[in-house]
Amino acid sequence: MKDRAVPARTSTPEARASGVRPWHGYGLGLRTEHFDSVLDENPAVDWFEIISENFMVAGGKPRHYLDRIRARYPLAMHGVSLSIGSSDPFDSGYLRQLKQLVREVDPIWVSDHLCWTGNGGINSHDLLPLPYTEEAIVHVTSRIGEVQDFLGRELLIENVSTYVSFANAEMDEAAFLSEIVRRSGCRILLDVNNVYVGSRNHGFDADAYVAALPAERIWQIHLAGHSDYGDYVIDTHDHPVCEAVWELYARTLERLGPVTTMIERDDAIPPLADLVAELGRARRIGSATRRLQPVDCA
Amino acid sequence: MMRLDALERRFLAHVRGGQVFPREWCAQGLVDSDIGLAIYTNAYASRLREALEADHPLLALYLGDRLWAELCAGYIEAHPSRVRSLRHFGQHVPLWLAGNKPFSDHPAIAQLAAFERELLDVFDAADAARVDWSVMQAFDAAAWPGVRLRFHPSVRLLATTTNAVAIWRALKDGQSPPEAQPSTTPAHLLWRDVDRVSRFRAVDEVELLALRSFHSDRQDFAIVCERLARIRPANEVPALALGILRQWFEEGLIASAASDDSAGST
Ligand SMILES: [Fe+2]
């Protein structure tokens, strides 16, 4: 592949205020349902995030569209199968495929989740919770290092939604993530919806969670919808972003300054134009952030 | 205190509906740990069922809710995922159906599943350039017997002993499917055309023999004609073989042609 799209918007107020973080603007998750709309409508989206595994195929339509969309928009690669926290050895075939795709896509960055997906060679295809222990920190840190060495680039690691916490926890989730980031040198993909879901399910303070993370390492934000069952909340990505998450997003940007942001939608997928409109709200919140004022950037 | 590997092993066993996860290993948060664990167990089963349904929409329709649920539960139990992408989770479905009652009593069911899986493989098989008939015309007469063909990577050949494809077609068109019965054609050919549209058609026994010889056995033109002469009068074989070949080129099935007996290869 060639003719990779170059990141635009390097001279916006957000770009000037983003500091050490690279600024790529406001993106969407690229979904099969929208392949044709992206090419036909040229939507006002700054970049797209692809699910890496969806393009680990030999050819046909997925690769055809990837090639063309990549020529117009910067792409980030987001994986769901790295299983960074698994006690199984890495799947070397998967890592090779990932590296090959990185070579072909030349993404703005590569991310996966702070979780494990399988054990004993069996894949749950879910993002399963880790115990917040020193043992897990050591394990995950060394595995992130292995992947970063293999890919020759730093990973972004995303906080996931969890529904169970473990009795042997030695710290809270934010401390666990922060320590892994500190030791491994990786960046953070902060899923604001997952912070909200976690705060509801586990009873922690969402703002304190964000405040506890190393701000300069937060390179990307995910926004998404969830299903609220009253007593608990499930991260389903089948609804628009809810009010409470928008508010948390706004407070997060006040704290962090501009962070490259995207909306994830994986189910009950509406027309692309609806998601572009929803993304407009993120843009408005971003450009209204006080941290865009030079005086606040020191 | 449990170690990470023990925790993961026990947690996954619980998620898969096996040995329960020790409740004393859970911290009691706002959400009861029974509910928390159930969220994972439900998500596991429904995600895998959805993957199977995405791959086999018409099989699901054909079987109806009760048998479909039985298939999903049985398959998920027998073949937990060992793959990184859900795209391949259902790869053993046709074989599982062929070996498990009540599905195995009706071979059209496994063949319908096999047809849907071949369509998936056709959809995202590797890309390759295709050549047209002029490539064959460029060979001189002496080179023809040694001609071998390389097919487009999307080309698949599916043996069908039942009318599973006709059942698929009817379901796809929203009609009630025909009664399952023995097939009138021995196989189906599937491929992706130049516009990336998946195509399929029935092949008769003559074309099937030519396909097996050229495609599966990688034989040359002379051997293929020899084999065809066993089931058709020898004097009809050249014209028959030429007709079949031309159709393959026109359909975009051929990625390259080369002759052992000539430098004039492509
Ligand atoms: Fe996310």
Coordinates of C-alpha atoms and ligand atoms in Angstrom, one line a residue:
Chain A
M1 CA 0.0 0.0 0.0
K2 CA 1.1 3.6 -0.6
D3 CA -0.4 7.1 -0.6
R4 CA -1.1 7.1 3.1
A5 CA -3.2 10.1 4.1
V6 CA -1.4 12.6 6.2
P7 CA -2.8 13.8 9.5
A8 CA -4.4 17.2 9.0
R9 CA -5.3 20.0 11.4
T10 CA -1.8 20.7 12.8
S11 CA -2.6 24.3 13.3
T12 CA -5.8 24.2 15.3
P13 CA -6.0 25.6 18.8
E14 CA -6.2 22.0 20.0
A15 CA -3.0 21.1 18.2
R16 CA -1.2 24.0 19.7
A17 CA -2.4 23.2 23.2
S18 CA -1.9 19.5 23.1
G19 CA 1.7 19.6 24.3
V20 CA 3.7 16.4 24.1
R21 CA 0.7 14.5 22.9
P22 CA 0.3 14.1 19.1
W23 CA -3.0 15.7 18.0
H24 CA -5.1 13.9 15.4
G25 CA -8.5 15.5 16.1
Y26 CA -11.8 13.7 16.2
G27 CA -12.3 10.2 14.8
L28 CA -14.8 7.3 14.5
G29 CA -14.5 3.6 14.5
L30 CA -14.5 2.3 11.0
R31 CA -17.3 -0.3 10.6
T32 CA -18.1 -2.5 7.6
E33 CA -21.6 -1.0 7.4
H34 CA -20.0 2.4 6.6
F35 CA -17.3 1.4 4.0
D36 CA -19.3 2.8 1.1
S37 CA -20.5 5.9 2.9
V38 CA -17.0 6.8 3.9
L39 CA -15.8 6.7 0.3
D40 CA -19.0 8.3 -1.2
E41 CA -19.6 11.0 1.4
N42 CA -16.1 11.9 2.4
P43 CA -17.4 12.6 6.0
A44 CA -15.8 15.4 8.1
V45 CA -14.0 12.9 10.3
D46 CA -10.3 13.6 11.1
W47 CA -9.3 9.9 11.3
F48 CA -10.7 6.4 11.7
E49 CA -9.9 3.6 14.1
I50 CA -9.9 0.1 12.6
I51 CA -10.3 -3.2 14.5
S52 CA -7.0 -4.8 13.6
E53 CA -8.3 -8.4 13.6
N54 CA -11.0 -7.5 11.0
F55 CA -8.3 -6.9 8.4
M56 CA -6.1 -9.9 9.2
V57 CA -7.6 -11.5 6.1
A58 CA -5.9 -12.3 2.8
G59 CA -7.9 -10.1 0.5
G60 CA -11.4 -9.3 -0.9
K61 CA -13.6 -6.5 0.2
P62 CA -12.1 -5.7 3.6
R63 CA -8.6 -5.1 2.2
H64 CA -10.1 -3.4 -0.9
Y65 CA -11.8 -0.8 1.3
L66 CA -9.0 -0.5 3.8
D67 CA -6.6 0.4 0.9
R68 CA -8.9 3.2 -0.3
I69 CA -10.0 4.6 3.0
R70 CA -6.4 4.7 4.2
A71 CA -5.5 6.9 1.2
R72 CA -7.9 9.5 2.5
Y73 CA -7.9 9.3 6.3
P74 CA -5.2 8.6 8.9
L75 CA -5.9 5.3 10.6
A76 CA -5.3 4.0 14.2
M77 CA -5.1 0.3 14.8
H78 CA -7.1 -1.0 17.7
G79 CA -6.8 -4.7 18.6
V80 CA -9.0 -7.0 20.7
S81 CA -6.9 -10.2 20.8
L82 CA -3.5 -9.3 22.1
S83 CA -4.5 -10.7 25.5
I84 CA -1.7 -8.8 27.2
G85 CA -2.7 -10.0 30.7
S86 CA -3.0 -13.7 29.8
S87 CA -0.7 -16.2 31.5
D88 CA -0.6 -18.1 28.2
P89 CA 2.4 -17.5 26.0
F90 CA 1.8 -15.0 23.2
D91 CA 0.4 -16.4 19.9
S92 CA 3.4 -15.7 17.7
G93 CA 1.2 -16.1 14.6
Y94 CA -1.0 -13.3 15.8
L95 CA 1.9 -11.0 16.6
R96 CA 3.4 -11.6 13.1
Q97 CA 0.1 -10.8 11.5
L98 CA -0.2 -7.6 13.7
K99 CA 3.3 -6.5 12.6
Q100 CA 2.5 -7.2 9.0
L101 CA -0.7 -5.1 9.2
V102 CA 1.2 -2.3 11.0
R103 CA 3.7 -2.3 8.1
E104 CA 0.8 -2.1 5.5
V105 CA -1.4 0.4 7.3
D106 CA 1.3 2.7 8.8
P107 CA -1.2 3.7 11.6
I108 CA -0.9 6.8 13.8
W109 CA -0.7 4.3 16.6
V110 CA -1.5 0.8 17.8
S111 CA -3.7 0.0 20.8
D112 CA -5.2 -2.9 22.7
H113 CA -6.8 -3.5 26.1
L114 CA -5.6 -3.9 29.7
C115 CA -7.2 -7.3 30.1
W116 CA -6.8 -11.0 29.2
T117 CA -9.0 -12.8 26.7
G118 CA -8.1 -16.5 27.1
N119 CA -6.4 -19.2 29.0
G120 CA -5.1 -22.7 28.2
G121 CA -5.3 -21.9 24.5
I122 CA -9.0 -21.2 24.7
N123 CA -10.1 -17.7 23.6
S124 CA -13.2 -16.2 25.3
H125 CA -13.3 -13.3 22.7
D126 CA -14.1 -11.1 25.7
L127 CA -12.1 -8.5 27.6
L128 CA -11.7 -10.2 31.0
P129 CA -10.7 -8.5 34.2
L130 CA -7.2 -8.7 35.8
P131 CA -6.5 -8.7 39.5
Y132 CA -4.8 -5.5 40.6
T133 CA -1.7 -7.0 42.0
E134 CA 2.1 -6.6 41.8
E135 CA 2.3 -10.0 40.2
A136 CA 0.0 -8.9 37.4
I137 CA 1.9 -5.6 37.0
V138 CA 5.2 -7.5 36.6
H139 CA 3.5 -9.9 34.1
V140 CA 1.7 -7.3 32.0
T141 CA 4.7 -4.9 32.0
S142 CA 7.1 -7.5 30.7
R143 CA 4.5 -8.6 28.0
I144 CA 4.0 -5.0 26.9
G145 CA 7.7 -4.7 26.6
E146 CA 7.9 -7.8 24.5
V147 CA 5.2 -6.5 22.1
Q148 CA 6.7 -3.0 21.9
D149 CA 10.1 -4.5 21.1
F150 CA 8.6 -6.8 18.5
L151 CA 6.6 -4.0 16.8
G152 CA 9.3 -1.4 17.3
R153 CA 6.8 1.1 18.7
E154 CA 5.0 2.0 21.9
L155 CA 1.5 0.6 22.5
L156 CA -1.5 2.5 23.7
I157 CA -3.2 0.4 26.4
E158 CA -6.9 0.9 27.1
N159 CA -8.8 0.6 30.4
V160 CA -11.7 -1.8 30.1
S161 CA -15.2 -2.1 31.6
T162 CA -15.3 -4.6 34.4
Y163 CA -18.1 -6.3 36.4
V164 CA -16.1 -8.3 38.9
S165 CA -13.2 -7.2 41.2
F166 CA -10.9 -9.6 43.0
A167 CA -10.3 -10.1 46.7
N168 CA -6.6 -10.1 46.3
A169 CA -6.4 -6.6 44.9
E170 CA -3.4 -4.7 46.3
M171 CA -4.4 -1.3 44.7
D172 CA -7.2 0.3 42.7
E173 CA -7.5 0.2 39.0
A174 CA -6.0 3.7 38.3
A175 CA -2.9 2.9 40.4
F176 CA -2.6 -0.5 38.6
L177 CA -2.8 1.1 35.1
S178 CA -0.5 4.0 36.1
E179 CA 2.2 1.7 37.4
I180 CA 2.1 -0.4 34.2
V181 CA 2.4 2.7 32.1
R182 CA 5.3 4.0 34.2
R183 CA 7.2 0.7 34.0
S184 CA 6.5 -0.2 30.4
G185 CA 6.7 3.2 28.7
C186 CA 3.3 2.6 27.0
R187 CA 0.7 5.2 26.5
I188 CA -2.9 5.2 27.6
L189 CA -6.1 5.0 25.5
L190 CA -8.5 6.4 28.1
D191 CA -12.0 5.0 27.6
V192 CA -14.1 7.6 29.4
N193 CA -17.2 5.4 29.1
N194 CA -15.3 2.5 30.7
V195 CA -14.3 4.8 33.6
Y196 CA -17.9 5.7 34.0
V197 CA -19.1 2.1 33.8
G198 CA -16.4 1.1 36.4
S199 CA -17.3 3.9 38.7
R200 CA -21.0 2.8 38.7
N201 CA -20.2 -0.9 39.1
H202 CA -17.4 -0.6 41.6
G203 CA -18.3 2.6 43.3
F204 CA -15.1 4.6 42.7
D205 CA -14.9 8.3 41.8
A206 CA -14.5 8.7 38.0
D207 CA -12.8 12.1 38.3
A208 CA -10.4 10.8 40.9
Y209 CA -9.6 7.9 38.6
V210 CA -8.7 10.3 35.7
A211 CA -6.7 12.5 38.0
A212 CA -4.6 9.6 39.2
L213 CA -3.4 8.7 35.7
P214 CA -0.2 10.2 34.2
A215 CA -1.8 12.9 32.1
E216 CA 1.0 13.3 29.5
R217 CA 0.7 9.6 28.7
I218 CA -3.0 9.8 27.7
W219 CA -2.8 10.0 24.0
Q220 CA -6.3 8.9 23.0
I221 CA -9.9 8.9 24.4
H222 CA -12.7 6.5 23.6
L223 CA -16.3 7.6 23.9
A224 CA -19.1 5.0 23.7
G225 CA -22.6 4.2 24.8
H226 CA -23.6 1.6 27.4
S227 CA -26.7 -0.2 28.8
D228 CA -27.8 1.1 32.2
Y229 CA -29.7 -1.6 34.2
G230 CA -30.0 0.7 37.3
D231 CA -28.0 -1.4 39.7
Y232 CA -25.2 -2.0 37.2
V233 CA -24.0 -0.8 33.8
I234 CA -22.8 -2.9 30.9
D235 CA -20.5 -1.6 28.2
T236 CA -22.4 -2.5 25.1
H237 CA -21.5 0.2 22.5
D238 CA -25.0 0.0 21.1
H239 CA -26.3 3.4 22.2
P240 CA -25.3 7.0 21.7
V241 CA -22.9 8.4 24.4
C242 CA -24.9 9.3 27.5
E243 CA -25.1 12.7 29.2
A244 CA -23.0 11.6 32.2
V245 CA -20.2 10.4 30.0
W246 CA -20.2 13.6 28.0
E247 CA -20.0 15.5 31.3
L248 CA -17.1 13.3 32.4
Y249 CA -15.4 13.8 29.0
A250 CA -15.7 17.6 29.4
R251 CA -14.2 17.5 32.9
T252 CA -11.5 15.2 31.7
L253 CA -10.4 17.6 28.9
E254 CA -10.4 20.5 31.4
R255 CA -7.9 18.4 33.4
L256 CA -5.8 17.1 30.5
G257 CA -6.1 19.6 27.7
P258 CA -6.8 18.4 24.1
V259 CA -6.7 14.6 23.6
T260 CA -7.3 12.9 20.3
T261 CA -10.8 11.5 20.6
M262 CA -13.1 9.0 18.9
I263 CA -16.6 7.4 19.3
E264 CA -17.0 3.7 19.2
R265 CA -20.2 2.1 18.0
D266 CA -20.4 -1.7 17.5
D267 CA -24.0 -2.6 17.6
A268 CA -27.3 -1.0 16.5
I269 CA -25.1 0.9 14.1
P270 CA -26.8 4.1 12.7
P271 CA -26.1 5.8 9.4
L272 CA -22.6 7.3 9.3
A273 CA -24.0 10.9 9.2
D274 CA -25.6 10.3 12.7
L275 CA -22.2 9.3 14.2
V276 CA -20.5 12.3 12.5
A277 CA -23.2 14.5 14.1
E278 CA -22.5 12.9 17.5
L279 CA -18.8 13.5 17.0
G280 CA -19.6 17.1 16.5
R281 CA -20.5 17.3 20.2
A282 CA -17.0 16.0 21.1
R283 CA -15.6 18.8 18.9
R284 CA -17.7 21.4 20.6
I285 CA -16.7 20.3 24.0
G286 CA -13.0 20.1 22.9
S287 CA -13.0 23.6 21.5
A288 CA -14.8 25.0 24.5
T289 CA -12.2 23.6 26.9
R290 CA -10.5 26.3 29.0
R291 CA -7.2 24.4 28.7
L292 CA -7.1 25.7 25.1
Q293 CA -6.2 29.1 26.5
P294 CA -2.4 29.5 26.3
V295 CA -2.3 30.7 29.9
D296 CA -3.5 27.3 31.1
C297 CA -1.0 25.3 29.1
A298 CA 2.1 25.8 31.1
Chain B
M1 CA -3.4 -16.2 47.7
M2 CA -4.2 -17.4 44.2
R3 CA -1.8 -16.7 41.4
L4 CA -2.6 -15.0 38.2
D5 CA -2.7 -18.2 36.1
A6 CA -4.9 -20.0 38.6
L7 CA -7.3 -17.1 38.7
E8 CA -7.5 -16.9 34.9
R9 CA -8.0 -20.7 34.6
R10 CA -10.8 -20.7 37.2
F11 CA -12.4 -17.6 35.8
L12 CA -12.5 -18.9 32.3
A13 CA -13.9 -22.2 33.4
H14 CA -16.8 -20.3 35.1
V15 CA -17.4 -18.1 32.1
R16 CA -17.6 -21.3 30.0
G17 CA -20.3 -22.7 32.3
G18 CA -18.0 -25.3 34.0
Q19 CA -16.5 -25.3 37.5
V20 CA -17.7 -22.3 39.4
F21 CA -15.4 -19.5 40.3
P22 CA -14.8 -19.3 44.1
R23 CA -16.9 -16.4 45.5
E24 CA -14.3 -15.7 48.1
W25 CA -11.9 -14.8 45.3
C26 CA -14.2 -11.9 44.4
A27 CA -14.3 -8.6 46.2
Q28 CA -17.8 -7.5 47.1
G29 CA -18.4 -4.2 45.2
L30 CA -21.6 -2.4 44.4
V31 CA -22.5 -5.1 42.0
D32 CA -23.0 -8.5 43.6
S33 CA -20.3 -10.9 42.4
D34 CA -22.9 -13.4 41.3
I35 CA -24.3 -10.8 38.9
G36 CA -20.9 -9.7 37.8
L37 CA -19.8 -13.2 37.0
A38 CA -23.2 -13.9 35.2
I39 CA -22.5 -10.8 33.0
Y40 CA -19.4 -12.5 31.7
T41 CA -21.0 -15.9 31.3
N42 CA -23.9 -14.5 29.3
A43 CA -21.6 -12.3 27.2
Y44 CA -19.4 -15.3 26.4
A45 CA -22.2 -17.5 25.1
S46 CA -24.1 -14.7 23.3
R47 CA -20.9 -13.5 21.5
L48 CA -20.2 -16.9 20.2
R49 CA -23.8 -17.5 19.2
E50 CA -23.8 -14.2 17.3
A51 CA -20.6 -15.1 15.5
L52 CA -22.2 -18.4 14.4
E53 CA -25.4 -16.6 13.3
A54 CA -23.4 -14.0 11.3
D55 CA -21.6 -16.8 9.5
H56 CA -24.7 -19.1 9.0
P57 CA -27.8 -16.9 8.7
L58 CA -29.6 -19.2 6.4
L59 CA -28.7 -22.4 8.3
A60 CA -30.1 -20.7 11.4
L61 CA -33.3 -19.9 9.5
Y62 CA -33.5 -23.4 8.1
L63 CA -33.1 -25.1 11.5
G64 CA -35.5 -22.9 13.4
D65 CA -34.9 -21.5 16.9
R66 CA -34.9 -24.8 18.9
L67 CA -32.4 -26.7 16.7
W68 CA -30.3 -23.7 16.1
A69 CA -29.9 -23.2 19.9
E70 CA -29.1 -26.9 20.2
L71 CA -26.4 -26.5 17.5
C72 CA -24.9 -23.4 19.2
A73 CA -24.8 -25.0 22.6
G74 CA -23.4 -28.3 21.3
Y75 CA -20.8 -26.7 19.1
I76 CA -19.6 -24.1 21.6
E77 CA -19.1 -26.9 24.2
A78 CA -17.3 -29.2 21.7
H79 CA -15.2 -26.6 20.0
P80 CA -14.3 -23.7 22.3
S81 CA -12.5 -21.0 20.3
R82 CA -8.8 -21.6 19.8
V83 CA -8.6 -18.8 17.2
R84 CA -7.8 -15.1 17.5
S85 CA -10.6 -13.9 15.2
L86 CA -14.3 -14.8 15.5
R87 CA -14.2 -15.1 11.7
H88 CA -12.8 -18.6 12.1
F89 CA -14.6 -19.7 15.3
G90 CA -17.2 -21.7 13.3
Q91 CA -14.8 -23.4 11.0
H92 CA -15.7 -26.9 12.3
V93 CA -19.4 -26.4 12.1
P94 CA -20.0 -28.6 9.0
L95 CA -17.9 -31.4 10.4
W96 CA -19.7 -31.2 13.8
L97 CA -23.1 -31.3 12.1
A98 CA -22.1 -34.3 10.0
G99 CA -21.1 -36.2 13.2
N100 CA -23.8 -35.3 15.7
K101 CA -27.4 -36.3 15.9
P102 CA -30.0 -35.2 15.1
F103 CA -28.2 -33.1 12.5
S104 CA -26.2 -36.0 11.1
D105 CA -29.4 -37.8 10.1
H106 CA -30.0 -35.1 7.4
P107 CA -26.8 -34.6 5.4
A108 CA -28.3 -31.5 3.7
I109 CA -27.8 -29.6 7.0
A110 CA -24.0 -30.1 7.1
Q111 CA -23.8 -29.3 3.4
L112 CA -25.8 -26.1 3.8
A113 CA -23.3 -25.2 6.5
A114 CA -20.4 -26.1 4.3
F115 CA -21.7 -23.9 1.5
E116 CA -22.1 -20.9 3.8
R117 CA -18.5 -21.4 5.0
E118 CA -17.2 -21.6 1.5
L119 CA -18.9 -18.3 0.8
L120 CA -17.1 -16.8 3.7
D121 CA -13.8 -18.1 2.4
V122 CA -14.6 -16.8 -1.1
F123 CA -15.4 -13.4 0.4
D124 CA -12.0 -12.7 1.9
A125 CA -9.6 -15.0 0.1
A126 CA -6.4 -13.5 -1.3
D127 CA -6.5 -11.2 -4.3
A128 CA -4.7 -12.0 -7.5
A129 CA -4.6 -10.7 -11.1
R130 CA -6.5 -12.8 -13.7
V131 CA -5.6 -13.6 -17.2
D132 CA -7.9 -13.9 -20.3
W133 CA -8.1 -16.4 -23.2
S134 CA -5.4 -14.6 -25.2
V135 CA -2.9 -16.2 -22.9
M136 CA -4.0 -19.6 -24.2
Q137 CA -4.0 -18.4 -27.8
A138 CA -0.3 -17.3 -27.4
F139 CA 0.8 -21.0 -26.8
D140 CA 1.9 -22.8 -29.9
A141 CA 0.3 -26.2 -30.6
A142 CA 3.2 -28.1 -29.2
A143 CA 2.9 -26.3 -25.9
W144 CA -0.8 -27.0 -25.3
P145 CA -0.5 -30.6 -23.9
G146 CA 1.8 -29.3 -21.2
V147 CA -0.5 -26.3 -20.1
R148 CA -1.2 -26.1 -16.4
L149 CA -3.5 -23.5 -14.8
R150 CA -3.3 -21.6 -11.6
F151 CA -6.7 -20.7 -10.3
H152 CA -7.7 -17.4 -8.5
P153 CA -7.2 -17.9 -4.8
S154 CA -11.0 -17.5 -4.2
V155 CA -12.0 -20.5 -6.2
R156 CA -13.6 -23.3 -4.2
L157 CA -15.1 -26.6 -5.2
L158 CA -17.8 -28.1 -2.9
A159 CA -19.0 -31.7 -3.4
T160 CA -22.8 -31.8 -2.9
T161 CA -24.7 -35.1 -2.5
T162 CA -27.9 -33.2 -1.6
N163 CA -29.8 -30.2 -2.8
A164 CA -28.3 -28.0 0.0
V165 CA -27.5 -25.2 -2.4
A166 CA -31.1 -25.1 -3.8
I167 CA -32.3 -25.0 -0.1
W168 CA -29.8 -22.1 0.5
R169 CA -31.1 -20.3 -2.7
A170 CA -34.7 -20.6 -1.7
L171 CA -34.1 -19.3 1.9
K172 CA -32.0 -16.5 0.5
D173 CA -34.9 -15.4 -1.7
G174 CA -37.3 -15.6 1.2
Q175 CA -39.1 -18.6 -0.2
S176 CA -39.9 -21.8 1.6
P177 CA -37.0 -24.3 1.0
P178 CA -37.6 -27.4 -1.1
E179 CA -37.6 -30.8 0.6
A180 CA -34.1 -32.1 1.2
Q181 CA -33.2 -34.7 -1.5
P182 CA -30.2 -36.2 -3.3
S183 CA -28.4 -33.8 -5.6
T184 CA -28.8 -33.8 -9.3
T185 CA -25.3 -32.3 -9.7
P186 CA -22.2 -33.6 -8.1
A187 CA -20.6 -30.3 -7.0
H188 CA -20.7 -26.5 -6.9
L189 CA -18.0 -24.1 -7.9
L190 CA -17.6 -20.9 -6.0
W191 CA -15.5 -17.9 -6.6
R192 CA -15.2 -14.1 -6.3
D193 CA -15.4 -12.2 -9.6
V194 CA -13.4 -9.1 -10.7
D195 CA -16.0 -6.8 -9.1
R196 CA -15.5 -8.7 -5.7
V197 CA -19.0 -10.3 -6.0
S198 CA -19.2 -13.8 -4.8
R199 CA -20.5 -16.2 -7.4
F200 CA -21.4 -19.9 -7.5
R201 CA -22.8 -22.4 -10.0
A202 CA -23.4 -26.1 -10.3
V203 CA -20.9 -28.2 -12.2
D204 CA -21.6 -31.5 -14.0
E205 CA -19.4 -34.6 -13.8
V206 CA -17.3 -33.8 -16.8
E207 CA -16.5 -30.3 -15.6
L208 CA -15.9 -31.7 -12.1
L209 CA -13.4 -34.1 -13.4
A210 CA -11.7 -31.3 -15.3
L211 CA -11.7 -29.1 -12.2
R212 CA -10.3 -31.8 -10.0
S213 CA -7.6 -32.6 -12.5
F214 CA -6.5 -29.0 -13.2
H215 CA -7.3 -27.4 -9.8
S216 CA -6.9 -30.0 -7.1
D217 CA -4.4 -32.3 -8.8
R218 CA -2.5 -29.6 -10.8
Q219 CA -2.4 -31.8 -13.9
D220 CA -1.6 -30.6 -17.4
F221 CA -4.0 -30.4 -20.4
A222 CA -2.9 -33.8 -21.8
I223 CA -3.6 -35.7 -18.6
V224 CA -7.0 -33.9 -18.2
C225 CA -8.0 -34.9 -21.7
E226 CA -6.9 -38.5 -21.0
R227 CA -9.1 -38.5 -17.9
L228 CA -12.1 -37.0 -19.7
A229 CA -11.7 -39.7 -22.4
R230 CA -12.6 -42.3 -19.8
I231 CA -16.1 -40.8 -19.3
R232 CA -16.8 -39.3 -22.8
P233 CA -16.1 -40.5 -26.4
A234 CA -12.5 -39.6 -27.2
N235 CA -13.4 -37.7 -30.3
E236 CA -15.6 -35.3 -28.3
V237 CA -13.0 -34.6 -25.6
P238 CA -10.9 -31.8 -27.3
A239 CA -14.0 -29.6 -28.0
L240 CA -15.5 -30.4 -24.6
A241 CA -12.2 -29.5 -22.8
L242 CA -11.8 -26.3 -24.9
G243 CA -15.4 -25.2 -24.0
I244 CA -14.8 -25.7 -20.3
L245 CA -11.5 -23.9 -20.3
R246 CA -12.9 -20.9 -22.2
Q247 CA -15.7 -20.5 -19.7
W248 CA -13.2 -20.6 -16.8
F249 CA -11.2 -17.8 -18.4
E250 CA -14.4 -15.8 -19.1
E251 CA -15.6 -16.2 -15.5
G252 CA -12.2 -14.9 -14.2
L253 CA -11.3 -18.1 -12.5
I254 CA -7.8 -18.3 -13.9
A255 CA -4.8 -16.4 -12.4
S256 CA -2.2 -17.8 -14.8
A257 CA -1.4 -20.4 -17.4
A258 CA 2.0 -22.0 -18.1
S259 CA 3.2 -24.8 -20.2
D260 CA 5.9 -27.4 -19.3
D261 CA 6.8 -27.8 -22.9
S262 CA 7.4 -24.2 -23.9
A263 CA 9.0 -21.0 -22.9
G264 CA 5.8 -19.2 -23.9
S265 CA 4.3 -19.1 -20.4
T266 CA 2.8 -16.2 -18.6
Ligands
FE1 FE -13.0 1.4 24.2

